[in-house]
Amino acid sequence: SAKTLEQIKEEGKLVVGTSADYPPFEWVILDENGDSKIVGIDVDIAQLIADEIGVELVMEDMPFDSLIPSVISGRIDMTIAGMTYTEERAKQIDFSEQYHQSVSNFVVLAGEEGKYTKVEDFDGLKIGVQKGTVQEQMVTENLPNAEVVSMQKTGLLIEALKTNKVDAIFIDDIVTIEFVAVNEGQIAVVADVVFENPEQGKAVALAKDNKELLELVNKVVLEAVESGKITEFIEANVSLQASSN
Ligand code: ARG
């Protein structure tokens, strides 16, 4: 079961789970020694939390749809994965204060972005989404005639789009910017075509009724938002991503 703040201190490490396929929130780079390393906005936030607790940070990569079960079982102490607050998820886990707001965008093959002017234009098409995400839920609920193709890692979605296995993919806007930059001239964002109901923001998620730990996380997150640190993390990771392509 989930560790308390006291137990995390005793262990001397904070284990944070993520799905490292989502730049600039989290992705994998090779460090100077050729070892792979998870970096991103969420890793920077995780480091602030580990520092506040006074323990070492250990990041664990897994498929996005394994994160909530892993929080519940206590395999990880929390997840920071660009995870959007939803009421449904909040029945299973606790969310911290939110640290980032965004909407989701459709991405299509370059040159086709002008064909779409409203979300309904995607109904009846094959839409790729990451398994277990709000994007999967939004497409399933709002586009009854779409064929929803769910995949575990975002990189697979990009490949599926580029090889014509799906007509469009649907992911968080700030993440689409990163993927379009890497695949310039091949894929493009469909601008201004968004669902009406506003999405909630992203937050850290941890096991229910872990009061002391949640209070500490909230303190760190609020301070990072108010001091402008989050904005700095976003800028730094967007440029890191641009330079690591
Ligand atoms: N914001 C979306 C959600 O919460 C997608 C998050 C995907 N995160 C990731 N690290 N792949 O469902």
PDB file of C-alpha atoms and ligand atoms in Angstrom:
ATOM      1  CA  SER A   1       0.000   0.000   0.000  1.00  0.00           C
ATOM      2  CA  ALA A   2       0.958   3.667  -0.378  1.00  0.00           C
ATOM      3  CA  LYS A   3       3.775   5.083   1.744  1.00  0.00           C
ATOM      4  CA  THR A   4       3.223   7.933   4.181  1.00  0.00           C
ATOM      5  CA  LEU A   5       5.488  10.976   4.288  1.00  0.00           C
ATOM      6  CA  GLU A   6       7.203   9.445   7.317  1.00  0.00           C
ATOM      7  CA  GLN A   7       7.873   6.170   5.493  1.00  0.00           C
ATOM      8  CA  ILE A   8       9.254   7.993   2.444  1.00  0.00           C
ATOM      9  CA  LYS A   9      11.673   9.845   4.733  1.00  0.00           C
ATOM     10  CA  GLU A  10      12.744   6.551   6.299  1.00  0.00           C
ATOM     11  CA  GLU A  11      13.336   4.978   2.870  1.00  0.00           C
ATOM     12  CA  GLY A  12      15.361   8.022   1.826  1.00  0.00           C
ATOM     13  CA  LYS A  13      13.799   8.128  -1.634  1.00  0.00           C
ATOM     14  CA  LEU A  14      10.698   9.370  -3.401  1.00  0.00           C
ATOM     15  CA  VAL A  15       9.514   7.127  -6.245  1.00  0.00           C
ATOM     16  CA  VAL A  16       7.606   9.086  -8.891  1.00  0.00           C
ATOM     17  CA  GLY A  17       5.962   7.290 -11.798  1.00  0.00           C
ATOM     18  CA  THR A  18       5.493   8.811 -15.224  1.00  0.00           C
ATOM     19  CA  SER A  19       4.975   7.890 -18.873  1.00  0.00           C
ATOM     20  CA  ALA A  20       8.086   9.368 -20.466  1.00  0.00           C
ATOM     21  CA  ASP A  21       6.661   9.836 -23.943  1.00  0.00           C
ATOM     22  CA  TYR A  22       5.220  13.312 -23.547  1.00  0.00           C
ATOM     23  CA  PRO A  23       7.618  16.209 -24.172  1.00  0.00           C
ATOM     24  CA  PRO A  24       7.944  18.787 -22.670  1.00  0.00           C
ATOM     25  CA  PHE A  25       6.304  17.145 -19.619  1.00  0.00           C
ATOM     26  CA  GLU A  26       8.541  14.059 -19.706  1.00  0.00           C
ATOM     27  CA  TRP A  27      10.688  12.264 -22.212  1.00  0.00           C
ATOM     28  CA  VAL A  28      13.957  10.354 -22.353  1.00  0.00           C
ATOM     29  CA  ILE A  29      17.339  11.755 -23.356  1.00  0.00           C
ATOM     30  CA  LEU A  30      20.839  10.277 -23.320  1.00  0.00           C
ATOM     31  CA  ASP A  31      23.160  11.960 -20.845  1.00  0.00           C
ATOM     32  CA  GLU A  32      26.909  12.621 -21.333  1.00  0.00           C
ATOM     33  CA  ASN A  33      27.692   8.972 -20.503  1.00  0.00           C
ATOM     34  CA  GLY A  34      25.156   7.616 -22.968  1.00  0.00           C
ATOM     35  CA  ASP A  35      22.806   6.567 -20.183  1.00  0.00           C
ATOM     36  CA  SER A  36      19.120   7.257 -20.671  1.00  0.00           C
ATOM     37  CA  LYS A  37      17.530   9.716 -18.340  1.00  0.00           C
ATOM     38  CA  ILE A  38      13.988  11.026 -17.913  1.00  0.00           C
ATOM     39  CA  VAL A  39      13.732  14.814 -18.131  1.00  0.00           C
ATOM     40  CA  GLY A  40      10.914  17.358 -18.357  1.00  0.00           C
ATOM     41  CA  ILE A  41       8.652  19.794 -16.527  1.00  0.00           C
ATOM     42  CA  ASP A  42       7.217  16.991 -14.400  1.00  0.00           C
ATOM     43  CA  VAL A  43      10.691  15.754 -13.428  1.00  0.00           C
ATOM     44  CA  ASP A  44      11.576  19.299 -12.355  1.00  0.00           C
ATOM     45  CA  ILE A  45       8.432  19.404 -10.200  1.00  0.00           C
ATOM     46  CA  ALA A  46       9.222  15.947  -8.796  1.00  0.00           C
ATOM     47  CA  GLN A  47      12.707  17.188  -7.871  1.00  0.00           C
ATOM     48  CA  LEU A  48      11.220  20.155  -5.974  1.00  0.00           C
ATOM     49  CA  ILE A  49       9.025  17.738  -4.007  1.00  0.00           C
ATOM     50  CA  ALA A  50      11.913  15.352  -3.265  1.00  0.00           C
ATOM     51  CA  ASP A  51      14.041  18.321  -2.136  1.00  0.00           C
ATOM     52  CA  GLU A  52      11.263  19.547   0.134  1.00  0.00           C
ATOM     53  CA  ILE A  53      11.024  16.087   1.716  1.00  0.00           C
ATOM     54  CA  GLY A  54      14.806  15.847   1.816  1.00  0.00           C
ATOM     55  CA  VAL A  55      15.156  12.547  -0.062  1.00  0.00           C
ATOM     56  CA  GLU A  56      16.552  11.277  -3.335  1.00  0.00           C
ATOM     57  CA  LEU A  57      14.271  11.295  -6.417  1.00  0.00           C
ATOM     58  CA  VAL A  58      13.733   8.083  -8.369  1.00  0.00           C
ATOM     59  CA  MET A  59      11.721   8.378 -11.612  1.00  0.00           C
ATOM     60  CA  GLU A  60       9.970   5.274 -12.961  1.00  0.00           C
ATOM     61  CA  ASP A  61       8.785   5.002 -16.555  1.00  0.00           C
ATOM     62  CA  MET A  62       5.674   2.995 -17.405  1.00  0.00           C
ATOM     63  CA  PRO A  63       2.667   3.096 -19.751  1.00  0.00           C
ATOM     64  CA  PHE A  64       0.261   5.907 -18.881  1.00  0.00           C
ATOM     65  CA  ASP A  65      -2.574   3.498 -18.077  1.00  0.00           C
ATOM     66  CA  SER A  66      -0.425   1.758 -15.428  1.00  0.00           C
ATOM     67  CA  LEU A  67       0.121   4.928 -13.407  1.00  0.00           C
ATOM     68  CA  ILE A  68      -3.096   5.083 -11.364  1.00  0.00           C
ATOM     69  CA  PRO A  69      -3.022   1.352 -10.490  1.00  0.00           C
ATOM     70  CA  SER A  70       0.637   1.774  -9.442  1.00  0.00           C
ATOM     71  CA  VAL A  71      -0.229   4.707  -7.178  1.00  0.00           C
ATOM     72  CA  ILE A  72      -3.036   2.708  -5.591  1.00  0.00           C
ATOM     73  CA  SER A  73      -0.859  -0.373  -5.021  1.00  0.00           C
ATOM     74  CA  GLY A  74       1.969   1.750  -3.606  1.00  0.00           C
ATOM     75  CA  ARG A  75       4.479   0.646  -6.243  1.00  0.00           C
ATOM     76  CA  ILE A  76       5.085   4.369  -6.802  1.00  0.00           C
ATOM     77  CA  ASP A  77       4.632   7.154  -4.229  1.00  0.00           C
ATOM     78  CA  MET A  78       2.958   9.515  -6.692  1.00  0.00           C
ATOM     79  CA  THR A  79       2.572  10.165 -10.385  1.00  0.00           C
ATOM     80  CA  ILE A  80       3.444  13.335 -12.267  1.00  0.00           C
ATOM     81  CA  ALA A  81       2.636  12.723 -15.903  1.00  0.00           C
ATOM     82  CA  GLY A  82       0.823  15.688 -17.388  1.00  0.00           C
ATOM     83  CA  MET A  83      -2.197  14.054 -15.798  1.00  0.00           C
ATOM     84  CA  THR A  84      -5.433  15.995 -16.091  1.00  0.00           C
ATOM     85  CA  TYR A  85      -7.773  16.226 -13.124  1.00  0.00           C
ATOM     86  CA  THR A  86     -11.042  14.383 -13.708  1.00  0.00           C
ATOM     87  CA  GLU A  87     -13.842  13.629 -11.276  1.00  0.00           C
ATOM     88  CA  GLU A  88     -13.680   9.982 -12.258  1.00  0.00           C
ATOM     89  CA  ARG A  89      -9.979   9.698 -11.446  1.00  0.00           C
ATOM     90  CA  ALA A  90     -10.471  11.656  -8.228  1.00  0.00           C
ATOM     91  CA  LYS A  91     -12.617   8.798  -6.946  1.00  0.00           C
ATOM     92  CA  GLN A  92      -9.545   6.556  -7.027  1.00  0.00           C
ATOM     93  CA  ILE A  93      -6.686   8.921  -6.193  1.00  0.00           C
ATOM     94  CA  ASP A  94      -6.104  12.398  -4.743  1.00  0.00           C
ATOM     95  CA  PHE A  95      -5.013  15.299  -6.936  1.00  0.00           C
ATOM     96  CA  SER A  96      -2.834  18.196  -5.859  1.00  0.00           C
ATOM     97  CA  GLU A  97      -3.348  21.818  -6.853  1.00  0.00           C
ATOM     98  CA  GLN A  98      -3.114  22.207 -10.637  1.00  0.00           C
ATOM     99  CA  TYR A  99       0.131  23.370 -12.232  1.00  0.00           C
ATOM    100  CA  HIS A 100      -0.737  23.664 -15.909  1.00  0.00           C
ATOM    101  CA  GLN A 101      -3.803  24.294 -18.077  1.00  0.00           C
ATOM    102  CA  SER A 102      -4.189  23.207 -21.668  1.00  0.00           C
ATOM    103  CA  VAL A 103      -6.632  21.896 -24.232  1.00  0.00           C
ATOM    104  CA  SER A 104      -6.232  19.019 -26.655  1.00  0.00           C
ATOM    105  CA  ASN A 105      -5.588  19.333 -30.373  1.00  0.00           C
ATOM    106  CA  PHE A 106      -5.928  17.101 -33.400  1.00  0.00           C
ATOM    107  CA  VAL A 107      -2.783  16.425 -35.433  1.00  0.00           C
ATOM    108  CA  VAL A 108      -2.986  15.252 -39.061  1.00  0.00           C
ATOM    109  CA  LEU A 109      -0.618  14.760 -41.995  1.00  0.00           C
ATOM    110  CA  ALA A 110       0.904  18.035 -43.167  1.00  0.00           C
ATOM    111  CA  GLY A 111      -1.218  19.631 -45.869  1.00  0.00           C
ATOM    112  CA  GLU A 112      -4.476  18.168 -44.559  1.00  0.00           C
ATOM    113  CA  GLU A 113      -4.925  20.529 -41.628  1.00  0.00           C
ATOM    114  CA  GLY A 114      -7.098  22.903 -43.701  1.00  0.00           C
ATOM    115  CA  LYS A 115      -9.693  20.194 -44.345  1.00  0.00           C
ATOM    116  CA  TYR A 116     -11.055  20.392 -40.808  1.00  0.00           C
ATOM    117  CA  THR A 117     -13.011  23.298 -39.375  1.00  0.00           C
ATOM    118  CA  LYS A 118     -14.977  21.696 -36.511  1.00  0.00           C
ATOM    119  CA  VAL A 119     -14.604  18.638 -34.250  1.00  0.00           C
ATOM    120  CA  GLU A 120     -17.513  16.872 -35.992  1.00  0.00           C
ATOM    121  CA  ASP A 121     -15.352  16.705 -39.122  1.00  0.00           C
ATOM    122  CA  PHE A 122     -13.413  13.971 -37.323  1.00  0.00           C
ATOM    123  CA  ASP A 123     -16.505  11.857 -36.633  1.00  0.00           C
ATOM    124  CA  GLY A 124     -16.347   8.700 -38.736  1.00  0.00           C
ATOM    125  CA  LEU A 125     -12.562   8.820 -39.011  1.00  0.00           C
ATOM    126  CA  LYS A 126      -9.857   6.713 -37.395  1.00  0.00           C
ATOM    127  CA  ILE A 127      -8.515   8.655 -34.433  1.00  0.00           C
ATOM    128  CA  GLY A 128      -5.393   7.627 -32.505  1.00  0.00           C
ATOM    129  CA  VAL A 129      -5.243   8.364 -28.770  1.00  0.00           C
ATOM    130  CA  GLN A 130      -3.126   7.261 -25.830  1.00  0.00           C
ATOM    131  CA  LYS A 131      -4.687   4.501 -23.774  1.00  0.00           C
ATOM    132  CA  GLY A 132      -6.275   5.624 -20.513  1.00  0.00           C
ATOM    133  CA  THR A 133      -6.106   9.340 -21.273  1.00  0.00           C
ATOM    134  CA  VAL A 134      -8.776  12.039 -21.213  1.00  0.00           C
ATOM    135  CA  GLN A 135      -8.224  12.286 -24.964  1.00  0.00           C
ATOM    136  CA  GLU A 136      -9.390   8.684 -25.358  1.00  0.00           C
ATOM    137  CA  GLN A 137     -12.448   9.472 -23.292  1.00  0.00           C
ATOM    138  CA  MET A 138     -13.257  12.733 -25.117  1.00  0.00           C
ATOM    139  CA  VAL A 139     -13.098  11.167 -28.560  1.00  0.00           C
ATOM    140  CA  THR A 140     -15.071   8.111 -27.462  1.00  0.00           C
ATOM    141  CA  GLU A 141     -17.818  10.198 -25.853  1.00  0.00           C
ATOM    142  CA  ASN A 142     -18.093  13.017 -28.365  1.00  0.00           C
ATOM    143  CA  LEU A 143     -17.461  11.349 -31.728  1.00  0.00           C
ATOM    144  CA  PRO A 144     -19.738   8.284 -31.716  1.00  0.00           C
ATOM    145  CA  ASN A 145     -18.851   7.283 -35.275  1.00  0.00           C
ATOM    146  CA  ALA A 146     -15.098   7.617 -34.933  1.00  0.00           C
ATOM    147  CA  GLU A 147     -12.970   4.501 -34.794  1.00  0.00           C
ATOM    148  CA  VAL A 148     -10.876   5.042 -31.678  1.00  0.00           C
ATOM    149  CA  VAL A 149      -7.422   3.476 -31.924  1.00  0.00           C
ATOM    150  CA  SER A 150      -5.799   3.405 -28.456  1.00  0.00           C
ATOM    151  CA  MET A 151      -2.064   2.944 -28.049  1.00  0.00           C
ATOM    152  CA  GLN A 152       0.123   2.781 -24.955  1.00  0.00           C
ATOM    153  CA  LYS A 153       2.851   5.239 -25.919  1.00  0.00           C
ATOM    154  CA  THR A 154       2.579   8.581 -27.703  1.00  0.00           C
ATOM    155  CA  GLY A 155       5.501   7.784 -30.040  1.00  0.00           C
ATOM    156  CA  LEU A 156       3.433   4.949 -31.498  1.00  0.00           C
ATOM    157  CA  LEU A 157       0.634   7.409 -32.279  1.00  0.00           C
ATOM    158  CA  ILE A 158       2.978   9.634 -34.263  1.00  0.00           C
ATOM    159  CA  GLU A 159       4.205   6.602 -36.236  1.00  0.00           C
ATOM    160  CA  ALA A 160       0.644   5.444 -36.857  1.00  0.00           C
ATOM    161  CA  LEU A 161      -0.255   8.866 -38.240  1.00  0.00           C
ATOM    162  CA  LYS A 162       2.816   9.092 -40.460  1.00  0.00           C
ATOM    163  CA  THR A 163       2.169   5.627 -41.885  1.00  0.00           C
ATOM    164  CA  ASN A 164      -1.531   6.287 -42.550  1.00  0.00           C
ATOM    165  CA  LYS A 165      -2.780   3.795 -39.966  1.00  0.00           C
ATOM    166  CA  VAL A 166      -4.964   6.542 -38.475  1.00  0.00           C
ATOM    167  CA  ASP A 167      -6.420   9.746 -39.951  1.00  0.00           C
ATOM    168  CA  ALA A 168      -5.676  11.946 -36.951  1.00  0.00           C
ATOM    169  CA  ILE A 169      -4.305  11.779 -33.443  1.00  0.00           C
ATOM    170  CA  PHE A 170      -5.528  13.757 -30.448  1.00  0.00           C
ATOM    171  CA  ILE A 171      -3.120  14.961 -27.716  1.00  0.00           C
ATOM    172  CA  ASP A 172      -2.401  17.875 -25.346  1.00  0.00           C
ATOM    173  CA  ASP A 173      -1.650  21.098 -27.240  1.00  0.00           C
ATOM    174  CA  ILE A 174       1.753  21.861 -25.708  1.00  0.00           C
ATOM    175  CA  VAL A 175       2.829  18.297 -26.544  1.00  0.00           C
ATOM    176  CA  THR A 176       1.644  18.502 -30.165  1.00  0.00           C
ATOM    177  CA  ILE A 177       3.883  21.533 -30.621  1.00  0.00           C
ATOM    178  CA  GLU A 178       6.881  19.440 -29.633  1.00  0.00           C
ATOM    179  CA  PHE A 179       6.034  16.502 -31.892  1.00  0.00           C
ATOM    180  CA  VAL A 180       5.249  18.733 -34.873  1.00  0.00           C
ATOM    181  CA  ALA A 181       8.616  20.446 -34.443  1.00  0.00           C
ATOM    182  CA  VAL A 182      10.436  17.088 -34.555  1.00  0.00           C
ATOM    183  CA  ASN A 183       8.427  15.942 -37.594  1.00  0.00           C
ATOM    184  CA  GLU A 184       8.399  19.232 -39.446  1.00  0.00           C
ATOM    185  CA  GLY A 185       6.745  19.133 -42.836  1.00  0.00           C
ATOM    186  CA  GLN A 186       5.251  15.711 -42.114  1.00  0.00           C
ATOM    187  CA  ILE A 187       2.524  16.374 -39.553  1.00  0.00           C
ATOM    188  CA  ALA A 188       0.544  19.486 -38.586  1.00  0.00           C
ATOM    189  CA  VAL A 189      -1.778  20.701 -35.843  1.00  0.00           C
ATOM    190  CA  VAL A 190      -5.379  21.479 -36.738  1.00  0.00           C
ATOM    191  CA  ALA A 191      -5.597  24.935 -35.194  1.00  0.00           C
ATOM    192  CA  ASP A 192      -8.698  26.228 -33.405  1.00  0.00           C
ATOM    193  CA  VAL A 193     -10.665  22.981 -33.570  1.00  0.00           C
ATOM    194  CA  VAL A 194     -11.317  22.107 -29.919  1.00  0.00           C
ATOM    195  CA  PHE A 195     -14.115  20.549 -27.913  1.00  0.00           C
ATOM    196  CA  GLU A 196     -16.401  23.012 -26.155  1.00  0.00           C
ATOM    197  CA  ASN A 197     -16.291  21.637 -22.616  1.00  0.00           C
ATOM    198  CA  PRO A 198     -13.146  23.006 -21.010  1.00  0.00           C
ATOM    199  CA  GLU A 199     -10.610  20.505 -19.746  1.00  0.00           C
ATOM    200  CA  GLN A 200      -9.298  20.669 -16.225  1.00  0.00           C
ATOM    201  CA  GLY A 201      -5.659  21.354 -15.491  1.00  0.00           C
ATOM    202  CA  LYS A 202      -2.790  18.996 -14.758  1.00  0.00           C
ATOM    203  CA  ALA A 203      -1.875  17.958 -11.257  1.00  0.00           C
ATOM    204  CA  VAL A 204       0.231  15.567  -9.218  1.00  0.00           C
ATOM    205  CA  ALA A 205      -1.702  12.432  -8.221  1.00  0.00           C
ATOM    206  CA  LEU A 206      -1.178  10.386  -5.088  1.00  0.00           C
ATOM    207  CA  ALA A 207      -2.906   7.736  -3.043  1.00  0.00           C
ATOM    208  CA  LYS A 208      -6.062   8.715  -1.205  1.00  0.00           C
ATOM    209  CA  ASP A 209      -6.007   9.844   2.417  1.00  0.00           C
ATOM    210  CA  ASN A 210      -2.284  10.543   2.481  1.00  0.00           C
ATOM    211  CA  LYS A 211      -2.887  13.868   4.160  1.00  0.00           C
ATOM    212  CA  GLU A 212       0.613  14.962   5.177  1.00  0.00           C
ATOM    213  CA  LEU A 213       2.112  14.067   1.821  1.00  0.00           C
ATOM    214  CA  LEU A 214      -0.696  15.842  -0.068  1.00  0.00           C
ATOM    215  CA  GLU A 215      -0.207  18.990   2.025  1.00  0.00           C
ATOM    216  CA  LEU A 216       3.509  19.011   1.277  1.00  0.00           C
ATOM    217  CA  VAL A 217       2.897  18.487  -2.460  1.00  0.00           C
ATOM    218  CA  ASN A 218       0.285  21.263  -2.521  1.00  0.00           C
ATOM    219  CA  LYS A 219       2.663  23.645  -0.830  1.00  0.00           C
ATOM    220  CA  VAL A 220       5.422  22.908  -3.350  1.00  0.00           C
ATOM    221  CA  VAL A 221       3.105  23.101  -6.368  1.00  0.00           C
ATOM    222  CA  LEU A 222       1.418  26.348  -5.301  1.00  0.00           C
ATOM    223  CA  GLU A 223       4.744  27.967  -4.593  1.00  0.00           C
ATOM    224  CA  ALA A 224       6.127  26.855  -7.953  1.00  0.00           C
ATOM    225  CA  VAL A 225       3.095  28.261  -9.770  1.00  0.00           C
ATOM    226  CA  GLU A 226       3.057  31.566  -7.880  1.00  0.00           C
ATOM    227  CA  SER A 227       6.798  32.196  -8.076  1.00  0.00           C
ATOM    228  CA  GLY A 228       6.869  31.636 -11.834  1.00  0.00           C
ATOM    229  CA  LYS A 229       9.048  28.550 -11.478  1.00  0.00           C
ATOM    230  CA  ILE A 230       6.637  26.448 -13.542  1.00  0.00           C
ATOM    231  CA  THR A 231       6.862  28.946 -16.393  1.00  0.00           C
ATOM    232  CA  GLU A 232      10.650  28.687 -16.184  1.00  0.00           C
ATOM    233  CA  PHE A 233      10.458  24.889 -16.228  1.00  0.00           C
ATOM    234  CA  ILE A 234       8.258  25.012 -19.343  1.00  0.00           C
ATOM    235  CA  GLU A 235      10.619  27.360 -21.170  1.00  0.00           C
ATOM    236  CA  ALA A 236      13.720  25.412 -20.175  1.00  0.00           C
ATOM    237  CA  ASN A 237      12.256  22.074 -21.251  1.00  0.00           C
ATOM    238  CA  VAL A 238      10.887  23.398 -24.527  1.00  0.00           C
ATOM    239  CA  SER A 239      14.388  24.582 -25.430  1.00  0.00           C
ATOM    240  CA  LEU A 240      15.996  21.389 -24.150  1.00  0.00           C
ATOM    241  CA  GLN A 241      13.653  19.426 -26.393  1.00  0.00           C
ATOM    242  CA  ALA A 242      14.434  21.648 -29.377  1.00  0.00           C
ATOM    243  CA  SER A 243      18.169  21.155 -28.876  1.00  0.00           C
ATOM    244  CA  SER A 244      17.979  17.405 -28.235  1.00  0.00           C
ATOM    245  CA  ASN A 245      16.281  16.552 -31.555  1.00  0.00           C
TER     246      ASN A 245
HETATM  247  N1  ARG B   1      -3.493  14.961 -20.076  1.00  0.00           N
HETATM  248  C1  ARG B   1      -3.915  13.670 -20.549  1.00  0.00           C
HETATM  249  C2  ARG B   1      -4.550  12.850 -19.440  1.00  0.00           C
HETATM  250  O1  ARG B   1      -4.405  13.155 -18.304  1.00  0.00           O
HETATM  251  C3  ARG B   1      -2.791  12.896 -21.189  1.00  0.00           C
HETATM  252  C4  ARG B   1      -1.585  12.702 -20.337  1.00  0.00           C
HETATM  253  C5  ARG B   1      -0.582  11.786 -20.975  1.00  0.00           C
HETATM  254  N2  ARG B   1       0.652  11.794 -20.248  1.00  0.00           N
HETATM  255  C6  ARG B   1       1.765  11.142 -20.610  1.00  0.00           C
HETATM  256  N3  ARG B   1       2.815  11.293 -19.854  1.00  0.00           N
HETATM  257  N4  ARG B   1       1.789  10.411 -21.681  1.00  0.00           N
HETATM  258  O2  ARG B   1      -5.214  11.882 -19.682  1.00  0.00           O
END
